[in-house]
XYZ file of C-alpha atoms in Angstrom:
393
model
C -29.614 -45.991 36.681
C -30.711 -42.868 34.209
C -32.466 -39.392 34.675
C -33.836 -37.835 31.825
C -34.785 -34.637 33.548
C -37.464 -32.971 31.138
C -38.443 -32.885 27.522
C -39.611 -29.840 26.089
C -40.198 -28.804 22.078
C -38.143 -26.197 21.299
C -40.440 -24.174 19.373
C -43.282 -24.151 22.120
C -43.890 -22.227 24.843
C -46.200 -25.179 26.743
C -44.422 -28.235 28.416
C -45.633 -31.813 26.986
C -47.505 -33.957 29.439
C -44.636 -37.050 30.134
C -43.856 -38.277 33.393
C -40.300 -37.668 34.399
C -38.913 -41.025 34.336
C -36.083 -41.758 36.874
C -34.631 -44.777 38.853
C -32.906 -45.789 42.246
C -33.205 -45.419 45.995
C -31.286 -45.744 48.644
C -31.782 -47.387 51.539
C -29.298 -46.433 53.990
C -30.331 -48.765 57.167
C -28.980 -51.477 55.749
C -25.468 -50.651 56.460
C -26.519 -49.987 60.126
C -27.489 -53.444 60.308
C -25.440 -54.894 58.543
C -22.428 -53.541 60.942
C -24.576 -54.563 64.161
C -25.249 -57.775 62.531
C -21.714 -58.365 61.672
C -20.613 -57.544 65.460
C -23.212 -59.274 66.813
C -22.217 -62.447 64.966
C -18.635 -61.519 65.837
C -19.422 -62.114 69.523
C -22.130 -65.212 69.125
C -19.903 -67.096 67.055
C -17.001 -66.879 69.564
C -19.331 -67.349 72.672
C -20.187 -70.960 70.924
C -17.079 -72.049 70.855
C -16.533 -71.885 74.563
C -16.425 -74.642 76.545
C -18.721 -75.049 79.288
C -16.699 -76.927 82.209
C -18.306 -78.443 84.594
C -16.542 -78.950 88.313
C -17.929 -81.543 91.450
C -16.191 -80.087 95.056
C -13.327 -78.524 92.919
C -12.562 -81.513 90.320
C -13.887 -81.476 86.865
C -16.523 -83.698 85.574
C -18.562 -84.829 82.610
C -21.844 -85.301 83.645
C -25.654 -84.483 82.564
C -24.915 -80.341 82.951
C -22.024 -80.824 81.100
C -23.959 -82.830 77.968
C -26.797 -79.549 78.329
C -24.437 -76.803 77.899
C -22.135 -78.228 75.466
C -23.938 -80.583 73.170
C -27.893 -80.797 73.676
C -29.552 -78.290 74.749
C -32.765 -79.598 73.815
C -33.795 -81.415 70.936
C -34.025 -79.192 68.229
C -31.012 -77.514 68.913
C -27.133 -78.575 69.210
C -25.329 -75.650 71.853
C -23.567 -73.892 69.196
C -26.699 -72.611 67.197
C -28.544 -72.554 70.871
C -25.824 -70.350 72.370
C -25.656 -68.362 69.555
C -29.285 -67.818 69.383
C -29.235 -66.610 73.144
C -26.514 -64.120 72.310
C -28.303 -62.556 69.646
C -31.204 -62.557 71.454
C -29.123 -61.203 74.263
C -27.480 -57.901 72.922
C -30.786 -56.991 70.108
C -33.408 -57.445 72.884
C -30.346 -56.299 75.481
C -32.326 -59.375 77.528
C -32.608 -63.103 77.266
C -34.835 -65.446 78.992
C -34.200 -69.103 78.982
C -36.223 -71.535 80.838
C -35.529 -75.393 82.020
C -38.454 -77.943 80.317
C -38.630 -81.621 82.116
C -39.300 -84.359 79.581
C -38.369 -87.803 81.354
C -35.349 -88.455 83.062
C -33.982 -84.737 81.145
C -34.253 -81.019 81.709
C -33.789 -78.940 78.435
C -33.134 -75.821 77.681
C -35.588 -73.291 75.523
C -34.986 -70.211 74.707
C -38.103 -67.792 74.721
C -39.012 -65.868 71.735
C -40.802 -63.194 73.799
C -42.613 -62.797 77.856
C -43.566 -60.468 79.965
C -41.366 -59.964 83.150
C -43.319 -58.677 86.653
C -40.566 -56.572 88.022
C -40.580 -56.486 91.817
C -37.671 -55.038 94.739
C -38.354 -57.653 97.487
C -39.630 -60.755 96.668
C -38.607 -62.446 93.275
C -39.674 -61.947 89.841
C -42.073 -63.722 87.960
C -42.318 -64.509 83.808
C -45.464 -64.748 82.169
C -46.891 -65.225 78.703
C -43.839 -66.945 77.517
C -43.433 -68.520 74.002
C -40.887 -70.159 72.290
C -40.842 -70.153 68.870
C -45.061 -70.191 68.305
C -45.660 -72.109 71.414
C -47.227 -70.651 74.310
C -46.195 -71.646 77.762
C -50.118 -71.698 79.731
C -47.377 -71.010 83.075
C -45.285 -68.674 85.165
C -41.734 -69.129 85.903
C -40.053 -67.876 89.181
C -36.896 -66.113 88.748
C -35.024 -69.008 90.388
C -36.748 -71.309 87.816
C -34.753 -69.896 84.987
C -31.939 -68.327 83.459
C -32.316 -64.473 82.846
C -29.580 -62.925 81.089
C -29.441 -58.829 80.957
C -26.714 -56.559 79.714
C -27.482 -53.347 81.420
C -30.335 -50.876 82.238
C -29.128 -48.873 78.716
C -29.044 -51.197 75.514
C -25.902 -51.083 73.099
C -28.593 -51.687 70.034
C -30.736 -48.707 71.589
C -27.915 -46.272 71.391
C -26.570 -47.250 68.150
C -30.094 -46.237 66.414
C -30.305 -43.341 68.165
C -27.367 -42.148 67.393
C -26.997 -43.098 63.998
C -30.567 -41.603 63.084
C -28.903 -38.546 62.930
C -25.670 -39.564 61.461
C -27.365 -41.979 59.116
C -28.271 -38.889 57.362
C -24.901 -38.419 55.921
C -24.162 -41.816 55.167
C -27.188 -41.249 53.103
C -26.086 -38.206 51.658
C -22.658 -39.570 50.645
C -23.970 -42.840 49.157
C -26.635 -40.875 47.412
C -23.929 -38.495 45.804
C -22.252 -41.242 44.686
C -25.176 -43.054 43.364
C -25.804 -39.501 41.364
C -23.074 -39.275 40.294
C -22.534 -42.538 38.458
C -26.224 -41.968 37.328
C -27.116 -41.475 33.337
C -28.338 -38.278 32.489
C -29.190 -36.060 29.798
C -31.572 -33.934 27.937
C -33.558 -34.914 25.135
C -34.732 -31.827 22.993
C -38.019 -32.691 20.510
C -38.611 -30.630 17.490
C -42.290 -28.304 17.634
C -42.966 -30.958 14.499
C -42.203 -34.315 15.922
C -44.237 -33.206 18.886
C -47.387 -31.818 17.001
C -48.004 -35.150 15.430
C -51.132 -37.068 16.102
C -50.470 -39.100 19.608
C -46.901 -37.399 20.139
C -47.311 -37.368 23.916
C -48.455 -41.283 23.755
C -45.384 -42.388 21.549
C -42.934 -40.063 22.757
C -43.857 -41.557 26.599
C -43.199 -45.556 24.989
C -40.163 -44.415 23.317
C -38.615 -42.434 26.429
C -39.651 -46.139 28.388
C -37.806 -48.036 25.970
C -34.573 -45.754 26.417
C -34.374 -45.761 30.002
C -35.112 -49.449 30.441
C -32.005 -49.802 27.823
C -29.907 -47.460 29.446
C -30.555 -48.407 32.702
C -29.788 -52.441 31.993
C -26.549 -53.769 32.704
C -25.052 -54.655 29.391
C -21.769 -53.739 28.820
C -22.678 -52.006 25.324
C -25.859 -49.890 24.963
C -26.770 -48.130 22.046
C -30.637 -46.635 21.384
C -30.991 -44.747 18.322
C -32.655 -41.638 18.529
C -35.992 -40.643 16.620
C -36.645 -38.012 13.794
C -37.046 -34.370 15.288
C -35.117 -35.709 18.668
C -31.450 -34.202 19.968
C -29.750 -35.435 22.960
C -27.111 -33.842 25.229
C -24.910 -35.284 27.620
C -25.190 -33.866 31.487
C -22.663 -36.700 32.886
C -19.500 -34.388 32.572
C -21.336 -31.518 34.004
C -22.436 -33.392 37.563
C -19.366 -34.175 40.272
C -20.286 -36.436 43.722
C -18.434 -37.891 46.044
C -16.107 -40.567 45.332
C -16.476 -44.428 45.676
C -13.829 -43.871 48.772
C -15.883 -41.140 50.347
C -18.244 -43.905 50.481
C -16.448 -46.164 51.828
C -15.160 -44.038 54.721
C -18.165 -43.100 55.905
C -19.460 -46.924 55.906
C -16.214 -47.561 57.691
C -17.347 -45.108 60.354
C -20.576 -46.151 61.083
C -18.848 -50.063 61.787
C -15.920 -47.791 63.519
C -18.756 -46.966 66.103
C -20.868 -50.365 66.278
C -17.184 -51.585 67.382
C -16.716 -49.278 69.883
C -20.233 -49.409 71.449
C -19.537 -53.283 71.843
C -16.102 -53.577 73.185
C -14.890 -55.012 69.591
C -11.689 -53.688 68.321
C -12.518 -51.949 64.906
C -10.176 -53.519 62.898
C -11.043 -56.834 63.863
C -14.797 -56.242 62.592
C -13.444 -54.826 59.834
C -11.477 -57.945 59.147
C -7.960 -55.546 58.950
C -5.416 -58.412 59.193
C -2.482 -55.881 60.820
C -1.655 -57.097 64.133
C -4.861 -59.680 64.433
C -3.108 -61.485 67.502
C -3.429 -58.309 70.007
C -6.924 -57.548 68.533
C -7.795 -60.733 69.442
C -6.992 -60.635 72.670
C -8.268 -57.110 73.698
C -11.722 -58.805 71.792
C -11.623 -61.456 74.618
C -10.828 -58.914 77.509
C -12.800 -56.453 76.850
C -16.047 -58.042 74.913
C -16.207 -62.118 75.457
C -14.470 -62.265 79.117
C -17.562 -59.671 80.330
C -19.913 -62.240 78.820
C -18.431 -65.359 79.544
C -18.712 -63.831 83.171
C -22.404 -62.728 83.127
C -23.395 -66.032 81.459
C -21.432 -68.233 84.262
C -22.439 -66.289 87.429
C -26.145 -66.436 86.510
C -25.433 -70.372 85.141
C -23.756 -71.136 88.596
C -27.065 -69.163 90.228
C -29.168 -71.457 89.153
C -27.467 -74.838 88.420
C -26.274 -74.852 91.998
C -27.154 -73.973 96.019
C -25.180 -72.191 97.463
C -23.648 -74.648 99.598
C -23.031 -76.802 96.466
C -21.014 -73.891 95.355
C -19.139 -73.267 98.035
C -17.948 -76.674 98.261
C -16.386 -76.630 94.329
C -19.570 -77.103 92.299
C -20.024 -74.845 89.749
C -19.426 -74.033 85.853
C -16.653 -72.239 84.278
C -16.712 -70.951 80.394
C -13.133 -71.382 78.858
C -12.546 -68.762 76.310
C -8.659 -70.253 75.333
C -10.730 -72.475 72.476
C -11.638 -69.089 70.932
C -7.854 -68.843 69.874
C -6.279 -70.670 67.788
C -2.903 -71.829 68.749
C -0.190 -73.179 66.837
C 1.365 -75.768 69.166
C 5.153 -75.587 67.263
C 4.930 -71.811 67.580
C 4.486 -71.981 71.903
C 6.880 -75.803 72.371
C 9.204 -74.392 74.635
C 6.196 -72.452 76.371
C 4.364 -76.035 76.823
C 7.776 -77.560 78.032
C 7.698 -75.124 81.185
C 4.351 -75.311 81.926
C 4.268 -78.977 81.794
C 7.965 -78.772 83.901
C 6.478 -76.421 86.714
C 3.320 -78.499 87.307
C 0.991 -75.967 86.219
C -0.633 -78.518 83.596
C -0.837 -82.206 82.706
C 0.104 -83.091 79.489
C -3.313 -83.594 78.680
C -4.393 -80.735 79.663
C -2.147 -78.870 77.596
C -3.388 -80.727 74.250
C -7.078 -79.633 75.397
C -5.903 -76.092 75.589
C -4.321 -76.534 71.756
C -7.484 -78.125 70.631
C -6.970 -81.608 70.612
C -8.845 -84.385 72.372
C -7.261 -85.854 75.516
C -5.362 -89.004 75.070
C -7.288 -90.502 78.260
C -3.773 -92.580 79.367
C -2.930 -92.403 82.946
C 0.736 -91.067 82.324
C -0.895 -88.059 80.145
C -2.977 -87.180 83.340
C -0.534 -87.125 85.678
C 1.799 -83.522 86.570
C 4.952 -83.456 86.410
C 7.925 -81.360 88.294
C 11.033 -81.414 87.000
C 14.380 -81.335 88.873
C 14.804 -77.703 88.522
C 11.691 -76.760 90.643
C 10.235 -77.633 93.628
C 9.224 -76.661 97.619
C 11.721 -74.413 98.714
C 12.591 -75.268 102.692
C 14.625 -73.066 104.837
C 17.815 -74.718 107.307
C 18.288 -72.045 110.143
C 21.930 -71.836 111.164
C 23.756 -71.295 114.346
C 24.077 -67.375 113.613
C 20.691 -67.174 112.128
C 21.595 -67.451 108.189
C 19.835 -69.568 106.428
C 20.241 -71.816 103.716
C 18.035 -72.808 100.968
C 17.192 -76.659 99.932
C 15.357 -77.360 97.204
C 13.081 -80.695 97.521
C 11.816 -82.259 94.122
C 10.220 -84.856 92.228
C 9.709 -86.672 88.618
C 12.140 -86.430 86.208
């Protein structure tokens, strides 16, 4: 972009009426929100790829719940884009309201664009005026009639614009500099006889539009001759701003602290591929497993009664599909899991992301020869002596 800063004749004492003509702004809350955006995403995106298990008196099942929270929703929405929408909604609004919609034989699940929430300490709450999308629910909802997800009293978003509507100011600053200093700029000097001509002002305005539309353009080669009576001189040498890199740090702060505020490991927002494999699982313990956990308990809450619950009915999140796995890298860890019983070998190809061969001998667990129940032989003088019993192979 240019700045031609003034143009005065050099044999007069009175300034010539032309609008200083100058380009470029800044608009520095971008960057915020493109950081919160970015984490936001970070966390949504990794949410929907969860798996929402479903479990009948302790054993797992595929049933109607388990079609809702993992495939249909509803029917304008597939989970992933409907979880993902709730998560959003979730940590910008730091609340999320989703209510349960009969239509025939099915229940689905609608997130609501906006409601009002009657807040009360001894009997439940109540939801009113809600609307999803442009549609206006003419009802209330009781707080056991829907799910009502909340981060906390004090919003992540919230504290992130306060905070950076102080420090946004020398993001600003910086980025500004930098724009400055890349800037064109000079000073045109008119002659007392080019500017005492009939119309000067009128033509000397045009002309001055002309050059900084042409200096201003992108082409890789600009040259604008300069008019009779006119001298130019170069300012560019004369002007120093901060460097592209002082830019880029303080950009790198301001996602630095969006991280923080959200549990996310910086480098891992900043897409810093050093040691991605610990940053990825401090982003599950610290950010998704808090999550996972507030989107389960209040799930559970209203899926289930409690003595459905306490007799093994209820819905766990599995965050292991959030990593990918290479299963050549872990054989010899699959070989002892498998050998100690902990898994099936189905079960261990769900856990590396593939589908579940279905085939009885797949299901089954197996304990090898090495492990087993360990039983205890008293002797006459009260040693014992250990006995290992075992099956499979």
């Amino acid at each position: 972009m240019g700045l031609f800063n003034f143009w005065k004749s050099k044999n007069s004492s009175s300034f010539l009426e032309i609008p200083i003509v100058a380009g470029g702004s800044a608009d520095e809350d971008k960057f915020k929100l493109l950081a919160i955006s970015s984490a936001v995403d970070l966390i949504a995106n990794a949410i929907a790829m969860c798996e929402f298990r479903t479990f009948e008196k302790d054993s797992e099942v595929k049933k109607m719940n388990y079609y809702m929270l993992n495939i249909k929703p509803n029917p304008n929405q597939n989970a992933i884009e409907f979880w993902k929408a709730v998560i959003e909604k979730l940590y910008f609004d730091n609340e999320a309201l989703v209510v349960s919609i009969p239509d025939g034989q099915n229940n689905y699940l609608y997130l609501a664009s906006s409601f009002d929430r009657d807040d009360y300490v001894l009997k439940p709450k109540y939801f009113n005026n809600v609307v999803i999308d442009d549609l206006s629910l003419n009802r209330s909802f009781k707080r056991d009639d829907v799910f009502y997800f909340r981060l906390n009293d004090n919003s992540a978003i919230s504290m992130i614009d306060d905070y950076y509507s102080t420090f946004g100011k020398v993001i600003a600053s910086t980025l500004s500099s930098y724009k400055a200093g890349k800037a064109f700029r000079g000073i045109v000097n008119i002659s007392a006889a080019m500017s005492a001509q009939d119309d000067a002002e009128k033509k000397i305005k045009q002309y001055f539009e002309k050059l900084f539309n042409a200096l201003s353009s992108d082409k890789p080669v600009q040259l604008v001759p300069l008019q009779e009576g006119m001298k130019f001189e170069d300012l560019n040498n004369q002007y120093k701003s901060s460097s592209f890199e002082d830019t880029k740090n303080a950009l790198g702060m301001v996602k630095d602290d969006v991280a923080m505020a959200l549990h996310i490991p910086a480098g891992l927002l900043k897409g810093d591929l050093a040691d991605v494999e610990a940053q990825t699982k401090n982003f599950i313990s610290f950010c998704i497993n808090p999550i996972v956990e507030l989107l389960a308990s209040e799930i559970n809450r209203q899926l289930y009664k409690p003595s459905e619950f306490l007799q093994g009915d209820s819905v766990f999140i599995d965050t292991t599909r959030v990593v990918y796995i290479n299963p050549f890298e872990v054989a010899e860890k699959i070989d002892k899991l498998i050998a100690t019983s902990v898994y099936s070998p189905d079960e261990i190809r769900i856990k590396l992301g593939d589908r579940a061969t279905g085939e009885a001998g797949m299901q089954k667990r197996y304990l090898t020869k090495n492990y087993g129940e360990l039983t205890l032989k008293g002797g006459e003088n009260g040693a014992g002596s250990n006995e290992q019993s075992s099956n499979g192979d």
